[in-house]
Coordinates of C-alpha atoms in Angstrom, one line a residue:
X1 CA 2.3 -20.7 -18.3
X2 CA -0.2 -17.6 -17.2
X3 CA -2.0 -17.4 -14.0
X4 CA -4.4 -14.1 -14.2
X5 CA -5.1 -12.3 -10.9
X6 CA -7.9 -9.9 -10.5
X7 CA -7.8 -9.1 -7.2
X8 CA -7.7 -5.2 -5.1
X9 CA -3.6 -4.2 -6.1
X10 CA -5.3 -1.0 -7.1
X11 CA -6.8 -0.4 -4.0
X12 CA -4.8 2.5 -2.8
X13 CA -4.0 0.6 0.4
X14 CA -0.8 -1.0 2.4
X15 CA -3.5 -4.0 2.5
X16 CA -4.3 -4.3 -1.0
X17 CA -0.4 -4.1 -1.8
X18 CA 0.6 -6.9 0.5
X19 CA -2.0 -9.2 0.0
X20 CA -1.9 -9.9 -4.1
X21 CA 2.3 -9.3 -2.9
X22 CA 0.9 -12.8 -1.9
X23 CA -0.9 -13.9 -4.3
X24 CA 1.2 -13.3 -6.9
X25 CA 4.2 -15.1 -5.3
X26 CA 2.2 -18.3 -3.8
X27 CA 1.3 -18.6 -7.8
X28 CA 4.9 -17.8 -9.8
X29 CA 6.4 -20.9 -7.0
X30 CA 4.1 -23.2 -8.8
X31 CA 5.8 -22.2 -12.2
X32 CA 2.9 -19.3 -13.7
X33 CA 4.1 -16.3 -14.8
X34 CA 1.1 -13.8 -13.5
X35 CA -0.3 -12.0 -15.6
X36 CA -2.3 -8.7 -13.8
X37 CA -6.1 -8.6 -14.5
X38 CA -8.5 -4.6 -13.8
X39 CA -12.2 -4.0 -13.9
X40 CA -13.6 -0.7 -14.9
X41 CA -14.4 2.1 -12.2
X42 CA -17.5 3.4 -14.5
X43 CA -19.9 5.8 -12.8
X44 CA -23.3 6.2 -12.7
X45 CA -23.5 10.3 -12.7
X46 CA -21.2 11.8 -14.8
X47 CA -20.0 14.8 -12.1
X48 CA -18.4 16.8 -15.1
X49 CA -22.0 16.7 -15.6
X50 CA -23.3 18.5 -12.7
X51 CA -24.9 22.3 -12.5
X52 CA -22.1 24.5 -12.5
X53 CA -21.8 27.0 -9.0
X54 CA -22.7 30.8 -9.7
X55 CA -19.4 33.0 -9.0
X56 CA -21.3 34.5 -6.4
X57 CA -21.0 30.8 -4.6
X58 CA -17.7 30.4 -6.2
X59 CA -16.2 32.8 -4.0
X60 CA -18.3 31.5 -0.6
X61 CA -18.0 28.6 0.0
X62 CA -13.6 29.7 -1.0
X63 CA -14.6 32.3 2.2
X64 CA -16.0 29.5 4.2
X65 CA -13.1 27.5 3.5
X66 CA -10.6 30.2 4.3
X67 CA -12.2 31.0 7.1
X68 CA -12.6 27.0 8.9
X69 CA -9.0 26.6 7.6
X70 CA -7.8 29.7 9.8
X71 CA -9.8 28.2 12.8
X72 CA -11.2 25.1 12.9
X73 CA -8.1 23.4 14.4
X74 CA -10.2 20.1 12.6
X75 CA -9.8 21.5 9.1
X76 CA -6.1 21.4 9.1
X77 CA -5.6 18.5 10.6
X78 CA -7.6 17.1 7.5
X79 CA -4.8 19.1 4.3
X80 CA -2.3 17.2 6.7
X81 CA -4.2 13.9 6.9
X82 CA -4.8 15.0 2.6
X83 CA -1.8 15.8 1.4
X84 CA 0.1 12.1 3.4
X85 CA -2.4 10.6 2.0
X86 CA -1.0 12.3 -1.8
X87 CA 1.6 11.9 -1.7
X88 CA 0.8 8.4 -0.4
X89 CA -0.9 7.3 -3.8
X90 CA 1.5 9.2 -5.5
X91 CA 4.1 7.0 -5.0
X92 CA 2.0 4.4 -5.0
X93 CA 1.7 4.4 -9.1
X94 CA 5.9 4.0 -8.3
X95 CA 5.3 1.0 -5.9
X96 CA 2.2 -0.9 -8.2
X97 CA 4.8 -1.7 -11.2
X98 CA 6.6 -3.7 -8.9
X99 CA 4.2 -6.6 -9.3
X100 CA 4.6 -7.4 -12.6
X101 CA 2.6 -7.0 -15.6
X102 CA -0.7 -5.6 -15.9
X103 CA -2.6 -6.7 -18.7
X104 CA -5.4 -3.4 -17.6
X105 CA -9.3 -4.8 -19.0
X106 CA -11.1 -7.7 -20.1
X107 CA -8.1 -8.8 -20.7
X108 CA -7.6 -12.9 -21.6
X109 CA -4.0 -13.7 -21.7
X110 CA -3.6 -16.6 -18.9
X111 CA -4.7 -20.1 -18.6
X112 CA -6.3 -19.6 -15.2
X113 CA -7.8 -17.2 -13.5
X114 CA -8.2 -15.7 -9.0
X115 CA -10.3 -13.5 -7.7
X116 CA -9.0 -12.1 -5.0
X117 CA -8.5 -11.6 -2.3
X118 CA -10.1 -9.0 -0.7
X119 CA -13.3 -7.1 -1.4
X120 CA -12.9 -8.4 -4.1
X121 CA -17.7 -9.4 -3.9
X122 CA -17.9 -6.9 -2.5
X123 CA -20.4 -5.7 -4.8
X124 CA -22.8 -2.6 -2.9
X125 CA -19.8 -0.5 -2.3
X126 CA -20.0 0.7 -5.4
X127 CA -23.1 1.4 -4.9
X128 CA -23.2 2.8 -1.8
X129 CA -19.9 4.1 -1.0
X130 CA -19.7 7.7 -2.8
X131 CA -21.4 10.5 -4.0
X132 CA -21.4 9.8 -7.5
X133 CA -22.5 6.8 -7.7
X134 CA -20.4 3.7 -9.8
X135 CA -21.2 0.9 -12.5
X136 CA -20.5 -2.4 -10.1
X137 CA -17.7 -3.7 -11.6
X138 CA -19.0 -7.6 -12.0
X139 CA -15.6 -9.1 -13.6
X140 CA -15.3 -9.7 -9.9
X141 CA -18.2 -12.5 -10.3
X142 CA -16.7 -13.3 -13.2
X143 CA -18.6 -12.0 -15.4
X144 CA -16.6 -12.0 -19.9
X145 CA -14.2 -14.4 -17.9
X146 CA -16.9 -17.3 -18.7
X147 CA -14.9 -18.6 -21.1
X148 CA -12.3 -19.1 -18.6
X149 CA -11.2 -21.8 -15.6
X150 CA -11.9 -19.7 -12.5
X151 CA -11.6 -19.6 -8.9
X152 CA -11.7 -17.6 -6.0
X153 CA -9.7 -17.1 -2.2
X154 CA -10.2 -15.7 0.2
X155 CA -12.8 -13.3 -0.8
X156 CA -14.6 -11.3 0.9
X157 CA -17.9 -9.9 0.3
X158 CA -17.9 -6.9 2.9
X159 CA -20.9 -5.3 4.1
X160 CA -23.1 -7.6 0.6
X161 CA -24.6 -9.1 1.7
X162 CA -26.9 -11.6 0.1
X163 CA -30.7 -10.1 2.2
X164 CA -28.7 -6.6 0.6
X165 CA -28.6 -7.9 -3.1
X166 CA -32.3 -9.6 -3.7
X167 CA -34.0 -5.5 -2.7
X168 CA -31.8 -4.2 -5.1
X169 CA -32.9 -7.2 -7.3
X170 CA -29.0 -8.8 -7.8
X171 CA -30.1 -12.3 -6.6
X172 CA -30.4 -13.7 -10.4
X173 CA -27.2 -11.9 -11.9
X174 CA -25.3 -12.6 -8.4
X175 CA -26.1 -16.0 -8.8
X176 CA -25.4 -17.2 -12.4
X177 CA -22.2 -15.2 -11.8
X178 CA -20.9 -17.7 -9.2
X179 CA -22.6 -20.2 -11.0
X180 CA -19.2 -20.5 -13.6
X181 CA -16.6 -20.8 -10.7
X182 CA -14.8 -24.2 -10.7
X183 CA -14.7 -23.6 -6.8
X184 CA -15.2 -20.9 -4.1
X185 CA -12.4 -19.3 -1.6
X186 CA -13.8 -17.2 1.1
X187 CA -12.3 -15.3 4.0
X188 CA -15.0 -14.8 6.5
X189 CA -18.9 -17.1 7.7
X190 CA -21.0 -13.6 6.5
X191 CA -19.2 -14.5 2.8
X192 CA -20.0 -18.1 3.4
X193 CA -23.3 -17.3 5.0
X194 CA -24.1 -15.5 1.6
X195 CA -23.6 -17.8 -1.1
X196 CA -24.6 -20.7 1.0
X197 CA -28.3 -18.5 0.6
X198 CA -27.4 -18.9 -3.0
X199 CA -26.8 -22.5 -3.0
X200 CA -23.3 -22.2 -3.0
X201 CA -20.3 -24.3 -0.6
X202 CA -17.5 -22.6 0.0
X203 CA -13.9 -22.6 2.1
X204 CA -12.3 -20.5 4.5
X205 CA -8.7 -20.2 4.2
X206 CA -6.7 -16.7 4.9
X207 CA -6.1 -14.3 3.5
X208 CA -2.7 -14.5 2.1
X209 CA -0.4 -11.9 4.1
X210 CA -1.0 -14.7 6.5
X211 CA -0.2 -17.4 4.2
X212 CA 2.7 -16.7 3.2
X213 CA 5.5 -16.2 4.9
X214 CA 7.7 -13.4 3.0
X215 CA 11.1 -14.1 3.0
X216 CA 12.1 -13.3 -0.4
X217 CA 11.3 -9.2 1.7
X218 CA 14.1 -8.1 3.6
X219 CA 12.5 -6.9 6.8
X220 CA 14.4 -3.7 8.0
X221 CA 14.8 -2.6 11.8
X222 CA 13.2 0.8 12.1
X223 CA 15.3 3.6 12.6
X224 CA 12.3 3.7 15.7
X225 CA 12.9 3.2 18.3
X226 CA 10.8 1.7 21.9
X227 CA 7.7 3.2 19.9
X228 CA 4.0 2.1 19.7
X229 CA 2.8 1.6 16.5
X230 CA -0.3 3.1 15.8
X231 CA -2.4 1.7 12.0
X232 CA -5.6 2.9 11.2
X233 CA -7.1 5.3 8.1
X234 CA -6.3 8.8 8.1
X235 CA -8.3 10.5 11.0
X236 CA -10.7 7.6 12.2
X237 CA -9.3 7.5 15.5
X238 CA -11.6 10.2 18.2
X239 CA -10.7 13.0 19.7
X240 CA -10.9 9.9 23.2
X241 CA -8.6 7.2 21.8
X242 CA -5.7 9.2 20.3
X243 CA -5.8 10.7 24.0
X244 CA -5.6 7.4 25.6
X245 CA -3.3 6.1 23.9
X246 CA -0.9 9.1 24.1
X247 CA -1.5 8.7 27.4
X248 CA -0.5 5.3 27.6
X249 CA 2.4 6.1 26.1
X250 CA 3.5 8.6 27.9
X251 CA 3.4 6.4 31.1
X252 CA 5.3 3.6 28.9
X253 CA 8.2 5.4 27.6
X254 CA 7.3 5.2 24.1
X255 CA 7.1 7.4 20.8
X256 CA 4.3 7.2 18.7
X257 CA 4.4 6.3 15.4
X258 CA 2.6 5.7 11.6
X259 CA 3.1 4.8 8.6
X260 CA 1.5 6.3 5.7
X261 CA -1.6 7.1 7.4
X262 CA -1.4 10.3 9.5
X263 CA -2.3 10.6 12.5
X264 CA -2.6 14.1 14.8
X265 CA -1.5 13.3 18.0
X266 CA 1.2 10.7 16.8
X267 CA 5.2 11.8 17.6
X268 CA 6.2 10.5 14.2
X269 CA 4.5 10.2 10.1
X270 CA 6.3 8.0 7.7
X271 CA 5.7 7.4 3.7
X272 CA 7.5 3.5 3.6
X273 CA 7.0 0.7 1.0
X274 CA 4.2 -0.9 1.2
X275 CA 6.3 -4.8 1.4
X276 CA 9.0 -2.7 4.4
X277 CA 5.2 -1.6 7.1
X278 CA 6.3 -5.3 7.5
X279 CA 9.4 -3.9 9.3
X280 CA 7.4 -1.9 11.4
X281 CA 5.2 -4.2 12.6
X282 CA 7.8 -6.5 13.5
X283 CA 9.9 -4.8 15.5
X284 CA 7.0 -2.0 17.4
X285 CA 6.9 -2.9 21.3
X286 CA 2.9 -2.1 20.7
X287 CA 0.8 -2.2 17.6
X288 CA -2.9 -0.3 17.9
X289 CA -5.0 -0.7 14.8
X290 CA -8.0 -0.5 13.4
X291 CA -7.9 -2.1 10.2
X292 CA -8.2 -6.3 8.4
X293 CA -4.9 -5.8 7.7
X294 CA -3.2 -4.3 10.7
X295 CA -4.9 -6.9 13.1
X296 CA -3.6 -9.5 10.6
X297 CA 0.2 -7.5 10.9
X298 CA 0.3 -8.0 14.5
X299 CA -0.2 -11.4 15.0
X300 CA 1.5 -12.3 12.2
X301 CA 4.5 -10.9 14.4
X302 CA 3.1 -12.4 17.8
X303 CA 2.0 -8.5 18.5
X304 CA 1.3 -6.9 22.4
X305 CA -2.3 -5.2 20.2
X306 CA -5.7 -3.7 20.6
X307 CA -7.7 -3.4 18.0
X308 CA -11.0 -0.9 17.9
X309 CA -13.5 -2.9 15.7
X310 CA -16.1 -0.2 13.6
X311 CA -19.3 -1.1 12.7
X312 CA -17.9 -1.2 9.3
X313 CA -15.6 -4.5 9.0
X314 CA -17.2 -6.1 12.3
X315 CA -18.2 -9.3 10.5
X316 CA -14.5 -9.5 9.1
X317 CA -12.8 -8.6 12.3
X318 CA -14.1 -9.7 14.6
X319 CA -14.0 -13.4 12.6
X320 CA -10.4 -13.2 12.1
X321 CA -9.5 -12.5 15.8
X322 CA -12.5 -15.4 16.8
X323 CA -11.1 -17.8 14.8
X324 CA -7.2 -17.5 15.6
X325 CA -8.1 -17.3 19.7
X326 CA -7.6 -13.4 20.2
X327 CA -11.0 -12.1 20.6
X328 CA -9.4 -10.8 23.3
X329 CA -7.6 -8.0 21.6
X330 CA -10.5 -6.3 21.2
X331 CA -11.2 -2.6 22.4
X332 CA -14.7 -2.7 23.4
X333 CA -15.1 0.6 24.7
X334 CA -12.0 2.8 26.6
X335 CA -12.1 1.4 29.8
X336 CA -11.3 -1.5 28.0
X337 CA -7.5 0.0 25.8
X338 CA -5.6 0.2 28.8
X339 CA -6.5 -3.9 30.0
X340 CA -5.8 -5.3 26.9
X341 CA -3.1 -3.7 25.8
X342 CA -1.9 -4.5 29.4
X343 CA -2.1 -8.2 29.0
X344 CA 0.0 -10.5 27.1
X345 CA -0.9 -11.3 24.3
X346 CA -1.4 -15.5 23.7
X347 CA -0.2 -16.5 20.7
X348 CA -1.1 -20.5 21.2
X349 CA -4.2 -21.1 19.8
X350 CA -3.1 -18.9 17.0
X351 CA -0.4 -20.7 15.9
X352 CA -1.4 -24.5 16.2
X353 CA -4.6 -22.6 13.6
X354 CA -2.4 -20.9 11.6
X355 CA -0.3 -24.2 10.4
X356 CA -3.3 -25.5 9.7
X357 CA -4.7 -22.7 7.8
X358 CA -1.5 -22.2 5.4
X359 CA -1.9 -26.6 4.7
X360 CA -5.5 -25.8 4.1
X361 CA -4.2 -22.6 1.3
X362 CA -1.5 -23.6 0.2
X363 CA -3.6 -27.4 -0.7
X364 CA -6.3 -25.4 -1.9
X365 CA -4.4 -23.3 -4.4
X366 CA -2.5 -26.1 -5.6
X367 CA -4.9 -28.2 -6.8
X368 CA -6.1 -25.2 -8.6
X369 CA -2.3 -24.6 -10.2
X370 CA -0.9 -27.3 -10.5

């Protein structure tokens, strides 16, 4: 039998790859062949239809960029970060093929469909985050698959909320699509609250990266030793935060290492397979992160870690850390950095909660798969 997985697997991001891989392996362990289902990303405004700039303005823009490149340190940082990102994105297309059969958009070559995990219910990110707005890919809410048995697993709405969907006059559309789900599973309270306001119950389940043990992946010890892993999106660590991390590294005689993202204050920035990102977490002496999956991988390997919680990820990160009794890992401001990084992380509650949550997650999936 075939199971369709509709996720964020093509988003060029380590966490997206790892959660997709984990969910795939769990489905395969239940006897299914996995078919990846994709969704359309259509621009509302076609960039090619915009008025072309004049030659004078074009030359002027290039001159300004040239001056910026020569004199601006921050601009040169962006160039280096961009090069690292391009290397990662180009390589990701190759890595993605390892996830298995891609059925493409609108495929129905499967018996059942799981939508999730990651921010599959974050509908408004497509209207908010781009200069050229995108149509909302309603396939992520099950549109087009009303004739199939469909559930979600550990879905997140990100910054999308019931109130904002109402403001966009999308509440009727969302409620109609949610009605087609056999069961609903989310990964945070914000998403659960949103679904409740639509009149739907949902179960909170942990992200597949925590659910699965990756026993089939050989985690090779990195050649680097005695390092602090800084796992944050390009350029999102502020100069002040970077300076503080460097001072901490010097004091503790550690190198600063980054994988698949560029940080200008790091000693080493490396391009590695998403599965091997796990190894860099496993063997790190310390971890500093500001991402959801960065926190998950730190917890997975019981690391001494600190988390910068940003406005954009407050909902999911604060809930995650609170759920596992590790909210003291949050670096609330710069004065807390050294306290968080030197105060030993207590994993006693995490171990108990994880066991219960893994049992709960496997039970939810197996009830649908078996």
